[in-house]
Coordinates of C-alpha atoms in Angstrom, one line a residue:
X1 CA 57.1 -69.5 21.1
X2 CA 57.8 -66.4 19.4
X3 CA 56.3 -65.5 15.9
X4 CA 59.1 -64.2 13.7
X5 CA 57.9 -62.1 10.7
X6 CA 60.6 -60.8 8.2
X7 CA 60.7 -58.8 5.4
X8 CA 62.1 -60.0 2.0
X9 CA 65.8 -58.4 2.6
X10 CA 66.1 -60.6 5.8
X11 CA 66.0 -63.8 3.6
X12 CA 67.9 -62.2 0.6
X13 CA 70.7 -61.3 3.0
X14 CA 71.7 -64.7 3.6
X15 CA 70.6 -66.4 0.1
X16 CA 72.2 -63.9 -2.0
X17 CA 74.2 -60.7 -0.1
X18 CA 76.4 -63.2 1.7
X19 CA 75.4 -66.6 0.2
X20 CA 75.3 -68.1 3.6
X21 CA 71.9 -70.0 3.9
X22 CA 72.9 -72.4 6.3
X23 CA 72.7 -69.7 8.9
X24 CA 69.1 -68.9 7.7
X25 CA 68.5 -72.4 7.9
X26 CA 69.4 -72.6 11.4
X27 CA 67.2 -70.0 12.4
X28 CA 64.3 -71.2 10.2
X29 CA 64.8 -74.5 12.3
X30 CA 65.0 -73.3 15.6
X31 CA 62.6 -74.6 18.0
X32 CA 62.0 -71.1 19.9
X33 CA 60.6 -69.4 16.7
X34 CA 57.8 -69.8 14.1
X35 CA 58.5 -67.7 11.1
X36 CA 55.4 -66.1 9.3
X37 CA 55.6 -65.1 5.5
X38 CA 53.2 -63.2 3.5
X39 CA 52.6 -64.0 -0.4
X40 CA 54.4 -60.4 -1.3
X41 CA 57.1 -61.6 0.7
X42 CA 57.3 -64.9 -0.9
X43 CA 56.8 -63.7 -4.3
X44 CA 59.7 -61.3 -3.5
X45 CA 62.4 -63.9 -2.6
X46 CA 61.2 -66.2 -5.3
X47 CA 63.0 -63.6 -7.7
X48 CA 66.3 -64.7 -6.2
X49 CA 68.7 -66.5 -8.5
X50 CA 69.3 -68.8 -5.4
X51 CA 65.7 -69.4 -4.1
X52 CA 65.7 -72.8 -4.8
X53 CA 68.4 -73.5 -2.2
X54 CA 66.1 -72.8 0.4
X55 CA 62.6 -73.5 -1.4
X56 CA 61.6 -76.6 0.7
X57 CA 63.1 -75.1 4.0
X58 CA 60.6 -72.0 3.0
X59 CA 57.8 -74.3 2.4
X60 CA 58.2 -76.3 5.6
X61 CA 59.4 -74.1 8.3
X62 CA 57.3 -71.0 7.4
X63 CA 53.6 -70.3 8.1
X64 CA 51.7 -68.3 5.5
X65 CA 49.8 -66.0 6.6
X66 CA 46.7 -65.1 4.6
X67 CA 45.8 -61.5 5.7
X68 CA 44.0 -60.3 2.8
X69 CA 41.1 -59.1 4.6
X70 CA 43.3 -57.4 7.4
X71 CA 45.1 -55.8 4.5
X72 CA 42.1 -54.2 3.7
X73 CA 41.4 -52.8 6.9
X74 CA 45.0 -51.2 6.8
X75 CA 44.9 -50.1 3.2
X76 CA 44.2 -46.4 4.1
X77 CA 47.3 -46.0 5.6
X78 CA 49.6 -47.4 2.4
X79 CA 50.3 -45.3 -0.3
X80 CA 49.8 -47.3 -3.6
X81 CA 53.4 -47.5 -4.0
X82 CA 53.9 -49.3 -0.6
X83 CA 51.2 -51.8 -1.4
X84 CA 53.4 -53.2 -3.8
X85 CA 56.3 -53.8 -1.4
X86 CA 56.6 -56.8 1.0
X87 CA 57.3 -54.5 3.8
X88 CA 53.5 -53.5 4.1
X89 CA 52.7 -57.2 4.7
X90 CA 55.2 -57.2 7.4
X91 CA 53.3 -54.2 9.3
X92 CA 49.9 -55.4 8.7
X93 CA 50.9 -59.0 9.8
X94 CA 52.4 -57.5 13.1
X95 CA 49.5 -54.8 13.4
X96 CA 47.2 -58.2 13.6
X97 CA 49.5 -60.1 15.7
X98 CA 49.9 -57.3 18.4
X99 CA 46.2 -56.7 18.6
X100 CA 45.7 -60.4 19.2
X101 CA 48.1 -60.4 21.9
X102 CA 50.6 -62.9 20.3
X103 CA 54.3 -62.3 21.1
X104 CA 55.9 -61.5 17.9
X105 CA 59.5 -60.1 16.4
X106 CA 59.0 -57.8 13.1
X107 CA 62.0 -57.7 10.9
X108 CA 62.1 -54.6 8.7
X109 CA 65.3 -53.2 7.2
X110 CA 63.9 -50.2 5.1
X111 CA 64.0 -46.9 7.0
X112 CA 61.1 -45.9 4.9
X113 CA 58.8 -48.6 6.4
X114 CA 60.4 -48.1 9.7
X115 CA 59.5 -44.2 9.7
X116 CA 55.9 -44.9 8.6
X117 CA 55.3 -47.4 11.7
X118 CA 56.7 -44.6 13.7
X119 CA 54.3 -42.3 12.4
X120 CA 51.4 -44.6 12.1
X121 CA 51.7 -47.6 14.4
X122 CA 54.2 -46.6 17.3
X123 CA 52.7 -49.4 19.5
X124 CA 54.6 -51.7 17.2
X125 CA 58.3 -50.2 17.6
X126 CA 59.1 -52.1 20.4
X127 CA 58.5 -55.5 18.2
X128 CA 60.6 -54.0 15.6
X129 CA 64.2 -54.9 14.8
X130 CA 66.4 -54.9 11.5
X131 CA 68.3 -58.4 10.1
X132 CA 71.5 -57.2 12.3
X133 CA 69.3 -56.9 15.3
X134 CA 67.8 -60.0 14.9
X135 CA 70.9 -62.1 14.0
X136 CA 72.2 -60.2 17.6
X137 CA 68.8 -61.8 19.5
X138 CA 69.9 -65.1 17.8
X139 CA 73.2 -65.3 19.6
X140 CA 72.4 -63.5 22.6
X141 CA 68.7 -64.4 23.6
X142 CA 68.0 -67.6 21.6
X143 CA 71.7 -69.0 21.7
X144 CA 71.2 -70.2 17.9
X145 CA 74.5 -68.8 16.9
X146 CA 78.0 -68.7 19.1
X147 CA 79.4 -64.9 19.8
X148 CA 82.1 -66.0 17.0
X149 CA 79.9 -67.3 14.5
X150 CA 77.6 -64.1 15.1
X151 CA 80.5 -61.6 14.9
X152 CA 81.7 -63.7 11.6
X153 CA 78.3 -63.4 9.9
X154 CA 78.0 -59.5 10.9
X155 CA 81.3 -59.0 9.5
X156 CA 80.4 -61.0 6.1
X157 CA 77.2 -58.8 6.1
X158 CA 79.0 -55.4 6.5
X159 CA 81.3 -56.7 3.3
X160 CA 78.4 -57.5 1.3
X161 CA 75.9 -55.3 -0.7
X162 CA 73.4 -55.5 2.0
X163 CA 72.6 -52.1 2.7
X164 CA 73.5 -50.7 6.4
X165 CA 75.4 -48.3 8.0
X166 CA 79.0 -49.8 9.4
X167 CA 78.3 -48.0 12.7
X168 CA 75.3 -50.1 13.4
X169 CA 77.3 -53.6 12.8
X170 CA 79.9 -52.3 14.8
X171 CA 77.8 -51.2 17.6
X172 CA 76.0 -54.7 17.3
X173 CA 79.2 -56.5 17.6
X174 CA 80.2 -54.9 20.6
X175 CA 76.7 -55.6 22.2
X176 CA 77.2 -59.2 21.4
X177 CA 80.6 -59.2 23.0
X178 CA 79.2 -58.1 26.2
X179 CA 76.1 -60.4 26.1

């Protein structure tokens, strides 16, 4: 079973940006995956006006990761501003998982956080995807979504307020068609 460590934008994409929590429910309920959530990320998604639609699901289908001791070890790598963001949790949890030899996928959408990983923890890059890339994995590798469902979902994201370049979605759609 692979561990999945998403940032808050992943959850917000489904419950706010495209208002399609059933896709999130299917991913969180998949037997091949175990979702890990940090306290900061949970705080961020609780701010969503639609959090109540997934609250029980989050409680039942995610594993809380209490990493505060590990976070202290990595604290020198983060600025005071980064510590306040959920992405630092994804990076810290990923770092721990990597060094424990646990199979995982980290979902980070923010470019600054990705650049931070590239600069400070390049060994984690192979485990890093964005929300759109993870959706493609859910179709092509884990068979959670059909190709048609996945393409429909990506088109909804393209039209939503979720920040992503159209070219990334278009490339991902082509990759899905070929898988």
